[in-house]
Tab-separated table of C-alpha atoms and ligand atoms in Angstrom:
chain	number	residue	atom	x	y	z
A	1252	MET	CA	124.299	-25.854	197.186
A	1253	ALA	CA	122.184	-22.786	197.782
A	1254	ILE	CA	123.989	-19.593	198.662
A	1255	ARG	CA	123.336	-18.490	202.216
A	1256	LEU	CA	123.669	-15.189	204.038
A	1257	GLY	CA	127.280	-14.628	205.065
A	1258	ASP	CA	128.685	-16.824	202.283
A	1259	GLU	CA	131.267	-15.360	199.949
A	1260	ALA	CA	129.556	-14.368	196.691
A	1261	PRO	CA	130.994	-16.644	193.994
A	1262	ASN	CA	133.325	-14.896	191.578
A	1263	PHE	CA	132.937	-15.275	187.807
A	1264	THR	CA	134.033	-13.754	184.541
A	1265	ALA	CA	131.220	-13.147	182.067
A	1266	ASN	CA	130.363	-11.317	178.843
A	1267	THR	CA	128.034	-8.421	179.491
A	1268	THR	CA	126.559	-5.466	177.644
A	1269	ALA	CA	129.451	-3.469	179.162
A	1270	GLY	CA	132.156	-5.918	177.999
A	1271	SER	CA	133.854	-8.687	179.942
A	1272	VAL	CA	133.273	-8.420	183.710
A	1273	THR	CA	135.145	-10.262	186.455
A	1274	PHE	CA	132.648	-9.834	189.235
A	1275	HIS	CA	134.887	-9.253	192.255
A	1276	ASP	CA	137.137	-6.853	190.327
A	1277	TRP	CA	134.156	-4.995	188.860
A	1278	LYS	CA	132.509	-4.447	192.267
A	1279	GLU	CA	135.769	-3.812	194.149
A	1280	GLY	CA	134.992	-1.877	197.346
A	1281	ALA	CA	131.330	-1.345	196.472
A	1282	TRP	CA	128.041	-2.998	197.323
A	1283	ALA	CA	126.399	-4.914	194.483
A	1284	VAL	CA	122.877	-5.932	193.536
A	1285	LEU	CA	123.109	-9.001	191.295
A	1286	PHE	CA	119.681	-9.921	189.968
A	1287	SER	CA	118.351	-12.388	187.425
A	1288	HIS	CA	115.416	-11.962	185.083
A	1289	PRO	CA	113.819	-14.906	183.267
A	1290	LYS	CA	113.906	-13.711	179.678
A	1291	ASP	CA	114.525	-10.762	177.366
A	1292	PHE	CA	111.639	-9.136	175.485
A	1293	THR	CA	109.134	-9.978	178.230
A	1294	PRO	CA	106.872	-7.412	179.905
A	1295	VAL	CA	107.625	-7.702	183.622
A	1296	CYS	CA	111.387	-7.834	183.024
A	1297	THR	CA	111.161	-4.741	180.821
A	1298	THR	CA	109.592	-2.753	183.661
A	1299	GLU	CA	112.086	-4.057	186.241
A	1300	LEU	CA	115.179	-3.181	184.236
A	1301	GLY	CA	113.792	0.243	183.350
A	1302	TYR	CA	113.054	1.019	186.998
A	1303	THR	CA	116.481	-0.188	188.110
A	1304	ALA	CA	118.065	2.159	185.568
A	1305	LYS	CA	116.022	5.030	187.052
A	1306	LEU	CA	117.502	4.261	190.492
A	1307	LYS	CA	121.093	4.947	189.362
A	1308	ASP	CA	121.485	8.129	191.446
A	1309	GLU	CA	120.104	6.318	194.508
A	1310	PHE	CA	122.507	3.421	193.962
A	1311	ASP	CA	125.464	5.775	193.397
A	1312	ARG	CA	124.667	7.646	196.628
A	1313	ARG	CA	124.920	4.357	198.504
A	1314	ASN	CA	128.010	3.066	196.630
A	1315	VAL	CA	125.944	0.270	195.063
A	1316	LYS	CA	126.470	-1.203	191.585
A	1317	ALA	CA	123.671	-3.075	189.799
A	1318	ILE	CA	124.223	-5.989	187.424
A	1319	ALA	CA	121.542	-8.145	185.781
A	1320	VAL	CA	121.720	-11.632	184.320
A	1321	SER	CA	119.648	-13.945	182.166
A	1322	VAL	CA	120.324	-16.908	179.906
A	1323	ASP	CA	119.843	-14.740	176.795
A	1324	SER	CA	122.811	-13.478	174.753
A	1325	VAL	CA	124.498	-10.092	174.985
A	1326	THR	CA	123.263	-9.382	171.436
A	1327	SER	CA	119.706	-10.024	172.582
A	1328	HIS	CA	120.208	-7.842	175.690
A	1329	ASN	CA	121.469	-4.989	173.499
A	1330	GLU	CA	118.497	-5.229	171.150
A	1331	TRP	CA	116.046	-5.397	174.049
A	1332	SER	CA	117.727	-2.426	175.796
A	1333	ALA	CA	116.446	-0.155	173.023
A	1334	ASP	CA	112.882	-1.260	173.857
A	1335	ILE	CA	113.496	-0.673	177.569
A	1336	GLU	CA	114.670	2.877	176.879
A	1337	GLU	CA	111.730	3.523	174.558
A	1338	THR	CA	109.017	2.167	176.868
A	1339	GLN	CA	110.450	2.969	180.327
A	1340	GLY	CA	112.030	6.329	179.478
A	1341	THR	CA	115.529	5.521	180.776
A	1342	ALA	CA	118.468	3.857	179.048
A	1343	VAL	CA	119.863	0.781	180.799
A	1344	ASN	CA	122.941	2.076	182.633
A	1345	PHE	CA	124.290	-1.121	184.223
A	1346	PRO	CA	125.724	-4.331	182.714
A	1347	ILE	CA	123.466	-7.224	181.714
A	1348	ILE	CA	125.277	-10.558	181.690
A	1349	GLY	CA	124.758	-12.843	178.694
A	1350	ASP	CA	124.640	-16.192	180.466
A	1351	GLU	CA	123.816	-18.546	177.614
A	1352	ASP	CA	125.990	-21.305	179.092
A	1353	ARG	CA	124.378	-20.759	182.560
A	1354	THR	CA	127.689	-20.286	184.341
A	1355	VAL	CA	126.396	-17.482	186.564
A	1356	SER	CA	122.851	-18.884	186.842
A	1357	ASP	CA	124.217	-22.210	188.070
A	1358	LEU	CA	126.781	-20.648	190.413
A	1359	TYR	CA	124.019	-18.642	192.085
A	1360	ASP	CA	121.356	-21.386	191.864
A	1361	MET	CA	119.064	-19.121	189.833
A	1362	ILE	CA	117.407	-21.918	187.843
A	1363	HIS	CA	114.748	-23.712	189.871
A	1364	PRO	CA	113.805	-26.714	187.703
A	1365	ASN	CA	110.454	-27.320	189.346
A	1366	ALA	CA	109.442	-23.773	188.403
A	1367	ASP	CA	111.107	-23.732	184.959
A	1368	ASN	CA	114.065	-25.843	183.933
A	1369	THR	CA	115.531	-23.440	181.382
A	1370	LEU	CA	114.882	-19.877	182.564
A	1371	THR	CA	116.150	-18.147	185.686
A	1372	VAL	CA	113.701	-17.196	188.406
A	1373	ARG	CA	113.798	-13.633	189.765
A	1374	SER	CA	116.708	-13.870	192.196
A	1375	VAL	CA	118.308	-10.937	193.998
A	1376	PHE	CA	121.629	-10.996	195.830
A	1377	VAL	CA	122.812	-7.953	197.762
A	1378	ILE	CA	126.545	-8.309	198.287
A	1379	GLY	CA	128.648	-6.169	200.605
A	1380	PRO	CA	132.014	-4.503	199.973
A	1381	ASP	CA	133.531	-7.561	201.703
A	1382	ASN	CA	132.000	-9.768	198.942
A	1383	LYS	CA	129.771	-11.472	201.507
A	1384	VAL	CA	126.096	-12.119	200.693
A	1385	LYS	CA	123.869	-9.851	202.808
A	1386	LEU	CA	120.433	-10.533	201.300
A	1387	THR	CA	118.851	-13.126	199.054
A	1388	LEU	CA	115.378	-12.905	197.527
A	1389	THR	CA	113.587	-15.226	195.115
A	1390	TYR	CA	110.456	-14.173	193.263
A	1391	PRO	CA	108.468	-16.117	190.673
A	1392	ALA	CA	108.578	-15.057	187.018
A	1393	SER	CA	105.083	-13.547	187.120
A	1394	THR	CA	105.761	-11.159	190.033
A	1395	GLY	CA	107.840	-8.042	189.452
A	1396	ARG	CA	110.114	-7.216	192.355
A	1397	ASN	CA	109.911	-4.053	194.473
A	1398	PHE	CA	113.234	-2.313	193.898
A	1399	ASP	CA	112.340	0.403	196.414
A	1400	GLU	CA	112.310	-2.412	198.993
A	1401	ILE	CA	115.767	-3.492	197.854
A	1402	LEU	CA	116.991	0.085	198.411
A	1403	ARG	CA	115.328	0.122	201.829
A	1404	VAL	CA	117.118	-3.089	202.829
A	1405	ILE	CA	120.426	-1.636	201.647
A	1406	ASP	CA	119.779	1.427	203.847
A	1407	SER	CA	119.173	-0.884	206.782
A	1408	LEU	CA	122.245	-3.009	206.000
A	1409	GLN	CA	124.461	0.061	205.695
A	1410	LEU	CA	123.099	1.571	208.911
A	1411	THR	CA	123.606	-1.587	210.922
A	1412	ALA	CA	126.878	-2.762	209.291
A	1413	GLU	CA	129.136	-0.935	211.742
A	1414	GLN	CA	126.939	-0.674	214.821
A	1415	GLN	CA	124.975	-2.991	217.043
A	1416	LEU	CA	121.657	-1.686	215.782
A	1417	ALA	CA	118.718	-3.263	213.973
A	1418	THR	CA	115.714	-1.843	212.142
A	1419	PRO	CA	112.109	-2.647	213.144
A	1420	VAL	CA	109.128	-3.703	211.066
A	1421	ASN	CA	108.421	-1.462	208.064
A	1422	TRP	CA	111.366	0.754	208.988
A	1423	ASN	CA	112.284	3.569	206.660
A	1424	PRO	CA	115.225	6.003	206.852
A	1425	GLY	CA	114.489	8.650	209.495
A	1426	ASP	CA	112.490	6.250	211.701
A	1427	LYS	CA	113.778	5.113	215.084
A	1428	VAL	CA	116.044	2.075	215.169
A	1429	ILE	CA	116.488	-0.701	217.739
A	1430	VAL	CA	119.465	-1.398	220.000
A	1431	ALA	CA	120.747	-4.977	219.703
A	1432	PRO	CA	120.143	-7.214	222.766
A	1433	SER	CA	123.930	-7.699	223.139
A	1434	VAL	CA	124.352	-4.014	224.130
A	1435	SER	CA	123.885	-3.159	227.842
A	1436	ASP	CA	121.731	-0.195	228.863
A	1437	ASP	CA	124.836	1.743	230.010
A	1438	GLU	CA	126.586	1.093	226.718
A	1439	ALA	CA	123.439	2.040	224.768
A	1440	ASN	CA	123.266	5.370	226.644
A	1441	GLU	CA	126.912	6.057	225.984
A	1442	ARG	CA	126.801	5.170	222.299
A	1443	PHE	CA	123.365	6.251	221.158
A	1444	GLY	CA	122.107	8.687	223.820
A	1445	SER	CA	118.837	8.285	225.672
A	1446	PHE	CA	116.516	5.534	224.549
A	1447	ASP	CA	112.869	4.724	224.817
A	1448	ALA	CA	112.328	1.217	226.260
A	1449	PRO	CA	108.722	-0.077	226.371
A	1450	LYS	CA	110.319	-3.388	227.423
A	1451	PRO	CA	113.879	-4.043	228.633
A	1452	TYR	CA	114.571	-5.905	225.368
A	1453	LEU	CA	112.855	-3.346	223.115
A	1454	ARG	CA	114.928	-0.171	223.077
A	1455	TYR	CA	114.370	2.485	220.423
A	1456	VAL	CA	116.943	5.181	219.621
A	1457	ASP	CA	117.333	7.833	216.946
A	1458	ALA	CA	119.434	6.551	214.088
A	1459	PRO	CA	122.983	7.927	214.282
A	1460	LYS	CA	123.640	10.520	211.558
B	2269	LIG	C1	107.902	-11.275	182.185
B	2269	LIG	O1	108.958	-10.684	182.373
B	2269	LIG	O2	106.862	-10.677	181.906
B	2269	LIG	C2	107.828	-12.767	182.284
B	2269	LIG	C3	108.946	-13.527	182.003
B	2269	LIG	C4	108.856	-14.917	182.080
B	2269	LIG	C5	107.667	-15.512	182.458
B	2269	LIG	C6	106.563	-14.731	182.785
B	2269	LIG	C7	106.651	-13.352	182.699
């Protein structure tokens, strides 16, 4: 069955370019971005993995660990990593799972047979420190994902994780945020200060620091 928001992210033990990884132990206490790519030595995947490696400082700042997966072997991933470093200018600095037996791909429903019955699609799972799934995305093989958008969603998730706040359309860090409908006006004033309310249900506040 497909994995839904709020589900526990399935645990697994897998061989990776960083050795054997037991997912829940490896991510202990951190956020994780688990993402699949269809195939090694392909152009779009090369750009995606290079860009993700470039985001390491941004991920570290947010306590996020990245891990990639495809049905190619760890040996293949290691050989391809040299090309990624050469062409994208950054060495791959996160594990890539060698999922030849499709254990992880099947657990996370990353093979969509009507698109391709052997390769993974471009799935993304953002998983919280509580091991619950917070975001799922599925892109086709021919469309590279926007990893800046994934960072933006993580910023929103981390901002709203502890507070009854939400983020509006095209929100970016620094923009005003929205008070959840479950919070009364009095409570909103007390918790977030004054708010701007073009409608009683649309209340903007500055994001708490
Ligand atoms: C790519 O990464 O370029 C790619 C992989 C599989 C199918 C199409 C494109």
